[in-house]
Short mmCIF file of C-alpha atoms in Angstrom, two decimals:
data_model
loop_
_atom_site.label_atom_id
_atom_site.label_comp_id
_atom_site.label_asym_id
_atom_site.label_seq_id
_atom_site.Cartn_x
_atom_site.Cartn_y
_atom_site.Cartn_z
CA UNK A 17 75.01 119.78 61.02
CA UNK A 18 72.81 120.37 64.10
CA UNK A 19 73.72 123.11 66.57
CA UNK A 20 72.06 124.20 69.81
CA UNK A 21 73.23 127.72 70.56
CA UNK A 22 72.72 129.06 74.12
CA UNK A 23 69.21 127.61 74.41
CA UNK A 24 67.04 128.14 77.48
CA UNK A 25 63.75 126.33 77.99
CA UNK A 26 61.24 126.21 80.82
CA UNK A 27 58.34 123.75 81.04
CA UNK A 28 55.74 124.82 83.57
CA UNK A 29 57.83 125.60 86.69
CA UNK A 30 60.80 123.44 85.68
CA UNK A 31 63.90 124.94 84.08
CA UNK A 32 65.13 122.32 81.59
CA UNK A 33 67.92 124.26 79.82
CA UNK A 34 69.83 127.37 80.86
CA UNK A 35 71.99 128.90 78.08
CA UNK A 36 72.98 125.38 77.00
CA UNK A 37 74.99 124.66 73.85
CA UNK A 38 75.94 121.48 71.94
CA UNK A 39 76.44 120.24 68.39
CA UNK A 40 76.02 117.02 66.43
CA UNK A 41 78.40 116.70 63.47
CA UNK A 42 78.07 114.67 60.25
CA UNK A 43 78.57 110.96 60.78
CA UNK A 44 78.68 111.22 64.59
CA UNK A 45 76.80 108.73 66.72
CA UNK A 46 75.79 110.45 69.94
CA UNK A 47 74.07 109.07 73.04
CA UNK A 48 71.84 111.52 74.94
CA UNK A 49 71.72 110.80 78.68
CA UNK A 50 70.20 112.37 81.76
CA UNK A 51 67.79 111.56 84.61
CA UNK A 52 64.08 111.07 83.91
CA UNK A 53 62.45 114.47 83.34
CA UNK A 54 65.75 116.23 82.56
CA UNK A 55 64.58 117.22 79.06
CA UNK A 56 65.77 114.52 76.62
CA UNK A 57 62.48 114.32 74.72
CA UNK A 58 62.15 118.12 74.83
CA UNK A 59 65.58 118.38 73.17
CA UNK A 60 64.40 116.13 70.33
CA UNK A 61 61.28 118.29 69.89
CA UNK A 62 63.42 121.44 69.75
CA UNK A 63 65.65 119.96 67.02
CA UNK A 64 62.66 118.82 64.93
CA UNK A 65 60.89 122.18 65.31
CA UNK A 66 57.94 120.70 67.22
CA UNK A 67 58.90 123.03 70.08
CA UNK A 68 60.88 126.27 70.28
CA UNK A 69 63.45 127.47 72.84
CA UNK A 70 62.55 130.41 75.11
CA UNK A 71 65.97 131.88 74.33
CA UNK A 72 68.82 130.96 71.97
CA UNK A 73 68.44 129.13 68.69
CA UNK A 74 68.54 125.70 67.07
CA UNK A 75 70.50 125.74 63.80
CA UNK A 76 70.16 122.98 61.19
CA UNK A 77 72.30 122.91 58.02
CA UNK A 78 70.33 123.70 54.86
CA UNK A 79 68.90 120.69 53.02
CA UNK A 80 69.39 118.24 55.92
CA UNK A 81 66.73 115.52 56.24
CA UNK A 82 65.89 114.42 59.78
CA UNK A 83 64.08 111.22 60.79
CA UNK A 84 62.57 111.25 64.28
CA UNK A 85 61.35 108.15 66.13
CA UNK A 86 59.54 108.56 69.44
CA UNK A 87 57.18 106.47 71.55
CA UNK A 88 54.03 108.16 70.19
CA UNK A 89 53.47 106.23 66.94
CA UNK A 90 50.03 107.66 66.10
CA UNK A 91 47.17 105.88 64.31
CA UNK A 92 48.04 103.00 62.01
CA UNK A 93 45.36 100.93 60.30
CA UNK A 94 44.08 100.03 56.87
CA UNK A 95 47.57 99.44 55.44
CA UNK A 96 49.93 96.49 55.49
CA UNK A 97 53.11 96.86 57.56
CA UNK A 98 55.16 97.00 54.33
CA UNK A 99 52.99 99.79 52.86
CA UNK A 100 53.12 101.75 56.13
CA UNK A 101 56.93 101.53 56.21
CA UNK A 102 57.27 102.53 52.54
CA UNK A 103 54.90 105.49 53.01
CA UNK A 104 57.34 107.06 55.42
CA UNK A 105 60.46 106.60 53.30
CA UNK A 106 60.81 110.29 52.45
CA UNK A 107 60.95 111.64 48.84
CA UNK A 108 60.90 108.17 47.24
CA UNK A 109 57.52 107.37 48.83
CA UNK A 110 56.04 110.60 47.41
CA UNK A 111 57.33 109.70 43.92
CA UNK A 112 55.91 106.17 44.36
CA UNK A 113 52.49 107.71 45.14
CA UNK A 114 52.73 109.88 41.97
CA UNK A 115 53.64 106.81 39.91
CA UNK A 116 50.71 104.88 41.38
CA UNK A 117 48.28 107.75 40.56
CA UNK A 118 49.54 107.94 36.95
CA UNK A 119 49.14 104.16 36.54
CA UNK A 120 45.49 104.54 37.60
CA UNK A 121 45.08 107.43 35.16
CA UNK A 122 46.46 105.32 32.26
CA UNK A 123 43.92 102.60 33.06
CA UNK A 124 41.01 105.09 33.17
CA UNK A 125 39.04 105.11 29.86
CA UNK A 126 37.64 108.57 30.72
CA UNK A 127 41.19 110.00 30.50
CA UNK A 128 41.86 108.70 26.95
CA UNK A 129 42.09 112.25 25.52
CA UNK A 130 44.89 113.11 28.00
CA UNK A 131 46.83 109.90 27.39
CA UNK A 132 49.84 111.48 25.64
CA UNK A 133 50.39 113.90 28.54
CA UNK A 134 49.86 111.15 31.13
CA UNK A 135 52.38 108.84 29.41
CA UNK A 136 54.93 111.68 29.16
CA UNK A 137 54.45 112.50 32.86
CA UNK A 138 54.69 108.80 33.73
CA UNK A 139 58.05 108.55 31.91
CA UNK A 140 59.46 111.52 33.87
CA UNK A 141 58.18 110.24 37.22
CA UNK A 142 59.40 106.71 36.47
CA UNK A 143 62.88 108.11 35.71
CA UNK A 144 62.89 109.96 39.07
CA UNK A 145 61.71 106.79 40.81
CA UNK A 146 64.56 104.77 39.24
CA UNK A 147 67.10 107.44 40.26
CA UNK A 148 65.89 107.12 43.85
CA UNK A 149 66.24 103.30 43.62
CA UNK A 150 62.48 103.06 44.12
CA UNK A 151 62.04 99.61 42.63
CA UNK A 152 64.25 98.18 45.37
CA UNK A 153 62.18 99.99 48.03
CA UNK A 154 59.78 97.14 48.82
CA UNK A 155 62.64 94.66 49.08
CA UNK A 156 64.50 96.99 51.45
CA UNK A 157 61.31 97.56 53.48
CA UNK A 158 60.85 93.79 53.90
CA UNK A 159 64.51 93.39 54.83
CA UNK A 160 64.20 96.00 57.61
CA UNK A 161 60.95 94.47 58.91
CA UNK A 162 62.52 90.99 58.89
CA UNK A 163 65.43 92.39 60.89
CA UNK A 164 62.88 93.61 63.45
CA UNK A 165 61.46 90.03 63.65
CA UNK A 166 58.36 90.43 61.42
CA UNK A 167 57.15 87.26 59.69
CA UNK A 168 56.02 87.53 56.04
CA UNK A 169 52.43 87.14 57.25
CA UNK A 170 52.77 90.08 59.65
CA UNK A 171 54.41 92.23 56.95
CA UNK A 172 51.39 91.81 54.68
CA UNK A 173 48.73 91.99 57.41
CA UNK A 174 46.84 95.09 58.61
CA UNK A 175 49.03 97.19 60.94
CA UNK A 176 45.92 98.16 62.91
CA UNK A 177 45.64 94.59 64.21
CA UNK A 178 49.15 94.59 65.68
CA UNK A 179 49.90 95.27 69.36
CA UNK A 180 51.39 98.59 70.47
CA UNK A 181 54.89 97.10 70.65
CA UNK A 182 54.76 95.83 67.05
CA UNK A 183 53.38 99.19 65.84
CA UNK A 184 56.45 100.79 67.47
CA UNK A 185 58.61 98.51 65.33
CA UNK A 186 56.74 99.60 62.18
CA UNK A 187 57.35 103.27 63.08
CA UNK A 188 61.03 102.50 63.71
CA UNK A 189 61.33 100.59 60.40
CA UNK A 190 59.89 103.64 58.60
CA UNK A 191 62.75 105.84 59.87
CA UNK A 192 65.41 103.18 59.15
CA UNK A 193 64.18 102.72 55.56
CA UNK A 194 64.17 106.50 55.06
CA UNK A 195 67.94 106.67 55.86
CA UNK A 196 67.82 110.45 56.51
CA UNK A 197 70.94 112.62 56.95
CA UNK A 198 70.31 112.60 60.70
CA UNK A 199 68.31 110.19 62.87
CA UNK A 200 66.85 111.11 66.25
CA UNK A 201 65.85 107.92 68.07
CA UNK A 202 64.06 108.17 71.42
CA UNK A 203 64.33 104.77 73.14
CA UNK A 204 64.50 102.61 69.97
CA UNK A 205 65.47 99.57 72.06
CA UNK A 206 62.11 99.46 73.90
CA UNK A 207 59.79 96.64 72.78
CA UNK A 208 62.56 94.79 70.92
CA UNK A 209 63.60 91.21 71.59
CA UNK A 210 67.30 90.38 71.78
CA UNK A 211 67.53 89.21 68.13
CA UNK A 212 65.95 92.45 66.83
CA UNK A 213 68.14 94.50 69.16
CA UNK A 214 71.32 92.92 67.80
CA UNK A 215 70.11 93.41 64.21
CA UNK A 216 69.35 97.10 64.93
CA UNK A 217 72.80 97.48 66.49
CA UNK A 218 74.45 96.24 63.27
CA UNK A 219 72.20 98.48 61.16
CA UNK A 220 73.00 101.63 63.14
CA UNK A 221 76.74 100.89 63.18
CA UNK A 222 76.63 100.73 59.37
CA UNK A 223 74.48 103.88 59.06
CA UNK A 224 76.56 106.75 57.64
CA UNK A 225 74.42 109.69 58.79
CA UNK A 226 74.42 111.48 62.14
CA UNK A 227 72.67 109.74 65.03
CA UNK A 228 71.34 111.16 68.31
CA UNK A 229 69.68 108.56 70.51
CA UNK A 230 68.49 107.77 74.01
CA UNK A 231 68.39 104.24 75.37
CA UNK A 232 67.97 102.54 78.73
CA UNK A 233 70.07 99.65 77.41
CA UNK A 234 73.71 100.39 78.26
CA UNK A 235 75.14 97.49 76.18
CA UNK A 236 73.20 98.69 73.12
CA UNK A 237 74.43 102.26 73.59
CA UNK A 238 78.01 101.14 74.23
CA UNK A 239 78.17 99.27 70.91
CA UNK A 240 76.93 102.23 68.83
CA UNK A 241 77.81 105.68 70.16
CA UNK A 242 81.18 107.44 69.97
CA UNK A 243 80.13 110.47 72.02
CA UNK A 244 77.79 111.23 74.92
CA UNK A 245 75.86 114.45 75.52
CA UNK A 246 74.66 114.65 79.11
CA UNK A 247 71.78 116.83 80.32
CA UNK A 248 72.38 117.79 83.94
CA UNK A 249 71.20 120.84 85.85
CA UNK A 250 70.09 122.64 82.68
CA UNK A 251 73.47 122.24 80.97
CA UNK A 252 74.65 120.09 78.04
CA UNK A 253 78.07 118.51 78.59
CA UNK A 254 79.85 116.49 75.91
CA UNK A 255 82.08 113.44 76.56
CA UNK A 256 84.06 111.69 73.84
CA UNK A 257 83.71 107.90 73.89
CA UNK A 258 81.01 105.33 74.65
CA UNK A 259 78.71 105.08 77.69
CA UNK A 260 81.23 103.22 79.87
CA UNK A 261 83.90 105.86 79.14
CA UNK A 262 81.36 108.59 79.99
CA UNK A 263 80.55 106.92 83.33
CA UNK A 264 84.25 106.71 84.22
CA UNK A 265 84.91 110.34 83.13
CA UNK A 266 81.89 111.63 85.02
CA UNK A 267 82.97 109.79 88.20
CA UNK A 268 86.50 111.22 87.80
CA UNK A 269 85.16 114.78 87.23
CA UNK A 270 82.94 114.47 90.34
CA UNK A 271 85.92 113.24 92.39
CA UNK A 272 88.10 116.13 91.16
CA UNK A 273 85.33 118.68 91.82
CA UNK A 274 84.89 117.30 95.36
CA UNK A 275 88.67 117.52 95.97
CA UNK A 276 88.76 121.17 94.73
CA UNK A 277 85.81 122.05 96.97
CA UNK A 278 87.39 120.36 100.02
CA UNK A 279 90.78 122.04 99.40
CA UNK A 280 89.15 125.46 99.23
CA UNK A 281 87.01 124.77 102.31
CA UNK A 282 90.17 123.82 104.25
CA UNK A 283 91.93 127.03 103.07
CA UNK A 284 88.89 129.17 104.01
CA UNK A 285 88.64 127.52 107.43
CA UNK A 286 92.34 128.19 108.07
CA UNK A 287 92.07 131.86 107.05
CA UNK A 288 88.88 132.39 109.09
CA UNK A 289 90.50 130.77 112.13
CA UNK A 290 93.47 133.22 111.83
CA UNK A 291 91.09 136.22 111.51
CA UNK A 292 89.01 135.06 114.48
CA UNK A 293 92.09 134.49 116.62
CA UNK A 294 93.90 137.76 115.93
CA UNK A 295 91.11 140.25 115.11
CA UNK A 296 91.24 141.80 118.59
CA UNK A 297 95.05 142.33 118.56
CA UNK A 298 96.28 145.68 117.30
CA UNK A 299 99.68 144.15 116.43
CA UNK A 300 98.01 141.87 113.85
CA UNK A 301 95.46 144.38 112.49
CA UNK A 302 97.18 144.78 109.10
CA UNK A 303 97.50 141.01 108.59
CA UNK A 304 93.87 140.44 109.61
CA UNK A 305 92.65 143.18 107.25
CA UNK A 306 94.78 141.76 104.42
CA UNK A 307 93.28 138.29 104.89
CA UNK A 308 89.72 139.64 105.07
CA UNK A 309 90.25 141.39 101.72
CA UNK A 310 91.82 138.23 100.27
CA UNK A 311 88.78 136.16 101.29
CA UNK A 312 86.41 138.72 99.75
CA UNK A 313 88.14 138.24 96.38
CA UNK A 314 88.17 134.42 96.48
CA UNK A 315 86.12 132.82 93.70
CA UNK A 316 84.07 130.31 95.68
CA UNK A 317 84.03 126.72 94.39
CA UNK A 318 80.50 125.30 94.40
CA UNK A 319 80.07 121.89 96.04
CA UNK A 320 79.56 119.24 93.31
CA UNK A 321 75.91 118.44 92.61
CA UNK A 322 75.05 115.03 93.98
CA UNK A 323 73.13 112.81 91.59
CA UNK A 324 70.17 111.28 93.33
CA UNK A 325 70.83 107.57 93.50
CA UNK A 326 68.05 105.09 93.98
CA UNK A 327 68.70 102.35 96.52
CA UNK A 328 66.61 100.10 98.66
CA UNK A 329 67.47 97.28 101.06
CA UNK A 330 65.06 94.50 100.21
CA UNK A 331 64.34 91.99 102.97
CA UNK A 332 65.89 88.51 102.51
CA UNK A 333 63.76 85.81 100.88
CA UNK A 334 62.64 82.87 103.06
CA UNK A 335 64.60 79.66 102.52
CA UNK A 336 63.08 76.79 100.52
CA UNK A 337 64.09 73.19 99.72
CA UNK A 338 66.78 72.26 97.19
CA UNK A 339 64.30 71.30 94.43
CA UNK A 340 62.44 74.46 93.41
CA UNK A 341 60.60 73.39 90.23
CA UNK A 342 60.60 70.22 88.11
CA UNK A 343 59.10 69.76 84.63
CA UNK A 344 58.71 66.10 83.58
CA UNK A 345 57.91 64.97 80.00
CA UNK A 346 56.09 68.20 79.12
CA UNK A 347 54.20 68.45 75.81
CA UNK A 348 52.71 71.78 74.75
CA UNK A 349 51.14 72.81 71.45
CA UNK A 350 49.28 75.85 70.16
CA UNK A 351 47.12 74.52 67.34
CA UNK A 352 49.42 72.70 64.92
CA UNK A 353 52.54 74.38 66.34
CA UNK A 354 54.55 72.16 68.68
CA UNK A 355 56.24 74.21 71.41
CA UNK A 356 57.51 71.41 73.66
CA UNK A 357 57.72 67.67 73.05
CA UNK A 358 58.80 65.67 76.09
CA UNK A 359 60.63 68.52 77.88
CA UNK A 360 62.46 67.63 81.12
CA UNK A 361 63.86 70.55 83.14
CA UNK A 362 64.74 71.18 86.78
CA UNK A 363 65.48 74.35 88.78
CA UNK A 364 67.35 74.10 92.09
CA UNK A 365 67.85 76.58 94.92
CA UNK A 366 70.16 79.53 94.08
CA UNK A 367 70.11 78.70 90.35
CA UNK A 368 69.42 81.73 88.13
CA UNK A 369 68.29 80.54 84.72
CA UNK A 370 68.00 82.96 81.82
CA UNK A 371 65.97 81.58 78.91
CA UNK A 372 67.22 82.28 75.37
CA UNK A 373 65.40 81.64 72.10
CA UNK A 374 64.09 83.29 68.94
CA UNK A 375 60.56 84.71 68.76
CA UNK A 376 58.02 81.90 69.10
CA UNK A 377 60.53 79.43 70.59
CA UNK A 378 58.44 79.15 73.77
CA UNK A 379 60.27 81.38 76.28
CA UNK A 380 57.16 82.98 77.78
CA UNK A 381 55.29 79.66 77.53
CA UNK A 382 57.93 78.00 79.73
CA UNK A 383 57.51 80.72 82.36
CA UNK A 384 53.71 80.41 82.19
CA UNK A 385 53.91 76.61 82.64
CA UNK A 386 56.04 76.97 85.77
CA UNK A 387 53.86 79.82 87.12
CA UNK A 388 50.73 77.68 86.45
CA UNK A 389 49.41 80.41 84.17
CA UNK A 390 48.92 77.72 81.49
CA UNK A 391 48.68 73.94 81.64
CA UNK A 392 50.77 71.40 79.71
CA UNK A 393 49.00 69.11 77.22
CA UNK A 394 50.95 66.20 78.73
CA UNK A 395 53.45 65.85 81.55
CA UNK A 396 53.74 67.29 85.03
CA UNK A 397 54.97 70.54 86.63
CA UNK A 398 56.01 70.14 90.29
CA UNK A 399 56.81 73.06 92.60
CA UNK A 400 59.04 72.20 95.59
CA UNK A 401 58.32 72.35 99.31
CA UNK A 402 58.17 75.81 100.95
CA UNK A 403 58.50 77.52 97.54
CA UNK A 404 56.93 80.98 97.47
CA UNK A 405 56.79 82.10 93.83
CA UNK A 406 56.70 85.64 92.46
CA UNK A 407 55.64 85.80 88.80
CA UNK A 408 56.11 89.03 86.86
CA UNK A 409 54.35 89.25 83.50
CA UNK A 410 52.42 91.91 81.60
CA UNK A 411 49.02 90.67 82.87
CA UNK A 412 50.21 91.24 86.47
CA UNK A 413 49.59 94.95 85.87
CA UNK A 414 45.86 94.26 85.52
CA UNK A 415 45.75 93.53 89.26
CA UNK A 416 46.28 97.21 90.17
CA UNK A 417 43.33 99.13 91.65
CA UNK A 418 42.82 101.94 89.11
CA UNK A 419 41.15 104.32 91.60
CA UNK A 420 43.81 103.94 94.30
CA UNK A 421 46.90 106.16 94.34
CA UNK A 422 50.33 104.51 94.18
CA UNK A 423 50.79 105.05 97.91
CA UNK A 424 47.26 103.82 98.79
CA UNK A 425 47.79 100.65 96.75
CA UNK A 426 51.10 99.92 98.50
CA UNK A 427 49.56 100.67 101.94
CA UNK A 428 46.66 98.28 101.23
CA UNK A 429 49.13 95.58 100.17
CA UNK A 430 51.46 96.09 103.14
CA UNK A 431 49.34 97.43 106.03
CA UNK A 432 52.05 96.64 108.60
CA UNK A 433 54.76 98.64 106.78
CA UNK A 434 55.66 102.14 107.94
CA UNK A 435 55.16 105.19 105.70
CA UNK A 436 58.92 105.79 105.56
CA UNK A 437 59.63 102.30 104.23
CA UNK A 438 56.91 102.56 101.57
CA UNK A 439 58.13 106.01 100.47
CA UNK A 440 61.69 104.67 100.20
CA UNK A 441 60.37 101.74 98.14
CA UNK A 442 58.41 104.13 95.87
CA UNK A 443 61.47 106.35 95.40
CA UNK A 444 63.70 103.39 94.52
CA UNK A 445 61.36 102.53 91.65
CA UNK A 446 61.12 106.09 90.33
CA UNK A 447 58.05 107.42 92.21
CA UNK A 448 59.33 110.36 94.25
CA UNK A 449 57.59 113.32 95.86
CA UNK A 450 54.05 113.92 94.59
CA UNK A 451 54.29 111.00 92.12
CA UNK A 452 52.99 108.67 94.86
CA UNK A 453 49.64 110.54 94.72
CA UNK A 454 49.05 109.53 91.08
CA UNK A 455 46.08 107.22 90.57
CA UNK A 456 47.00 103.82 89.17
CA UNK A 457 44.62 104.25 86.21
CA UNK A 458 46.66 107.18 84.84
CA UNK A 459 50.01 105.38 85.01
CA UNK A 460 51.82 104.44 81.82
CA UNK A 461 52.55 100.79 81.07
CA UNK A 462 56.12 101.26 82.28
CA UNK A 463 55.03 102.92 85.54
CA UNK A 464 52.57 100.09 86.23
CA UNK A 465 55.31 97.53 85.60
CA UNK A 466 57.64 99.33 88.03
CA UNK A 467 54.96 99.45 90.72
CA UNK A 468 54.19 95.71 90.44
CA UNK A 469 57.93 94.91 90.55
CA UNK A 470 58.36 97.12 93.66
CA UNK A 471 55.57 95.30 95.51
CA UNK A 472 56.99 91.90 94.53
CA UNK A 473 60.44 92.67 95.93
CA UNK A 474 59.18 94.37 99.11
CA UNK A 475 57.82 91.00 100.26
CA UNK A 476 60.28 88.82 98.35
CA UNK A 477 59.42 85.29 97.26
CA UNK A 478 62.15 82.64 97.18
CA UNK A 479 61.53 81.87 93.51
CA UNK A 480 61.27 84.71 90.98
CA UNK A 481 59.81 84.06 87.52
CA UNK A 482 60.35 87.25 85.48
CA UNK A 483 59.24 87.91 81.89
CA UNK A 484 61.11 90.99 80.54
CA UNK A 485 61.42 92.70 83.95
CA UNK A 486 63.62 95.54 82.63
CA UNK A 487 61.20 96.90 80.01
CA UNK A 488 60.61 100.61 80.65
CA UNK A 489 63.14 100.84 83.49
CA UNK A 490 65.60 103.74 83.21
CA UNK A 491 69.33 103.10 83.69
CA UNK A 492 69.39 104.15 87.35
CA UNK A 493 66.39 101.99 88.34
CA UNK A 494 67.78 99.08 86.32
CA UNK A 495 71.11 99.34 88.19
CA UNK A 496 69.24 99.38 91.51
CA UNK A 497 67.28 96.27 90.47
CA UNK A 498 70.46 94.45 89.36
CA UNK A 499 72.11 95.28 92.70
CA UNK A 500 69.04 94.14 94.67
CA UNK A 501 68.76 90.88 92.71
CA UNK A 502 72.53 90.37 92.93
CA UNK A 503 72.09 89.98 96.73
CA UNK A 504 68.93 87.86 96.33
CA UNK A 505 69.43 84.28 97.56
CA UNK A 506 66.39 82.63 95.97
CA UNK A 507 66.07 80.90 92.60
CA UNK A 508 65.34 82.82 89.40
CA UNK A 509 63.97 81.98 85.95
CA UNK A 510 63.83 84.95 83.61
CA UNK A 511 63.61 86.24 80.05
CA UNK A 512 65.27 89.56 79.21
CA UNK A 513 66.64 91.34 76.14
CA UNK A 514 68.99 93.45 78.28
CA UNK A 515 72.49 91.96 77.96
CA UNK A 516 73.84 93.80 81.02
CA UNK A 517 71.00 92.33 83.11
CA UNK A 518 71.61 88.84 81.62
CA UNK A 519 75.35 89.00 82.22
CA UNK A 520 75.12 90.28 85.80
CA UNK A 521 72.41 87.96 87.12
CA UNK A 522 72.39 84.60 85.31
CA UNK A 523 74.40 81.56 86.38
CA UNK A 524 72.65 79.10 84.03
CA UNK A 525 71.36 79.41 80.44
CA UNK A 526 68.50 77.46 78.86
CA UNK A 527 68.60 77.81 75.06
CA UNK A 528 65.48 76.94 73.08
CA UNK A 529 66.21 76.11 69.41
CA UNK A 530 64.35 74.26 66.61
CA UNK A 531 66.93 71.47 67.08
CA UNK A 532 66.06 71.07 70.76
CA UNK A 533 66.62 72.46 74.26
CA UNK A 534 70.20 73.02 75.45
CA UNK A 535 71.28 73.77 79.03
CA UNK A 536 74.56 75.55 79.80
CA UNK A 537 76.32 75.71 83.15
CA UNK A 538 77.66 79.22 83.75
CA UNK A 539 75.84 82.45 82.97
CA UNK A 540 75.27 84.58 79.88
CA UNK A 541 78.92 85.64 79.51
CA UNK A 542 80.04 81.99 79.40
CA UNK A 543 77.21 81.18 76.97
CA UNK A 544 78.45 83.87 74.54
CA UNK A 545 82.05 82.64 74.84
CA UNK A 546 81.04 79.01 74.30
CA UNK A 547 78.57 79.47 71.43
CA UNK A 548 80.15 82.49 69.72
CA UNK A 549 76.80 84.29 69.49
CA UNK A 550 74.75 86.57 71.71
CA UNK A 551 71.37 85.02 70.96
CA UNK A 552 70.19 81.82 69.24
CA UNK A 553 70.26 82.21 65.47
CA UNK A 554 72.33 85.41 65.57
CA UNK A 555 75.92 85.27 64.33
#
């Protein structure tokens, strides 16, 4: 269906692909993986024809429709979300536009003389529209938007008034409604809450076309893909199975490659030692010469390439008292909407609470109340003795000095820290080499979030309040963060849509539902076992 045949591609001074080949077959669901900057987005652009290879060719079967979702959603305004989604639904949306134009023509008194032709054309177009199941299009568009957590009001409102994250969902819905022969999805799990993520998972599992996708959410990828294509060192390597299988196979291949390299090095050392020992003896001249010739013919095994792994030893958090935060009889409303009515909740030292709940249930509000970023209408929020809180939320990124470089901002924040420690910190959060010279004002939202998180953990508080801390983190950085927080001895309260993060770090669950607030001892895994669902309201 899609074939990459010996492609080579260079961007600026970086070689992305060197005579690389791969294929995506009908009905396959393929995960595309590789370090940041390895060429995943470039590969999508090559397949869609937005870019061309320097050498080799990209072959697409005749008549194949391709839907491509990326993070650049373009301008959206002046239409409702439903209309915007329907406009991108491929051939059926074009026929719908023709039908709409002919309806206007039939209502135009100035076109009365052409009415017979207009009615005949309308009949033909209407027949095509019915064949394409066009009359069900709006219903299907609303179903997809509802799956992505849109309310009816948001579906009918102007897309231009939505935030960037919601516009991303509209762009994604457009591709899903189109149901092309092949879907290319670049980070579709970004900006989605857990409920939308689970809905998208079900949708993609039921999708019958070919799928090629990237995602920083390993649980999401594991549930969907049946093959992995890895970009590494300019090559494309295919692994059958899901992401976990790929990780195991890659580790095994690296181990085998290392063993082959070490065996050959031992053999070479032995032969060289013999040559060195006996080269001056005439009695061994023939043997020495034979071994020299043998070594010249040996096909040298290259040492396995070491993947750069991000790691950082974060200092321990200072100890605090047993009672970290207490909420007593909290009431909170936004207008007529009641968020909390008499909420009692306590967090103790070493407890790691993840907060679950559908959109609008009050997850972020709870974090804001505890972080004193908003006040309750009634009730009291008490923070315990010696508690040093770190609050991570989107507005935290506004505190960056736009004119300072990444390194200057970290130096100003931690004047006592050595350059080596700050460079190691930067590298752990994905800012290596010259990246630390970027000015904060040019950073993407994800880069800003990573920088704020890095600073928070360098001088760790003993109580972390984190609202979607894993957004924009790649798999390697996310693993580093999970490992760092796994060793963290303070208390945590967090919201996340990443199930791997939830499962690894939580030891308590607070579920917010319309029927009330429910607390569960045990972490996210136990919550799923006990309730039979992965998120409130999702079967």
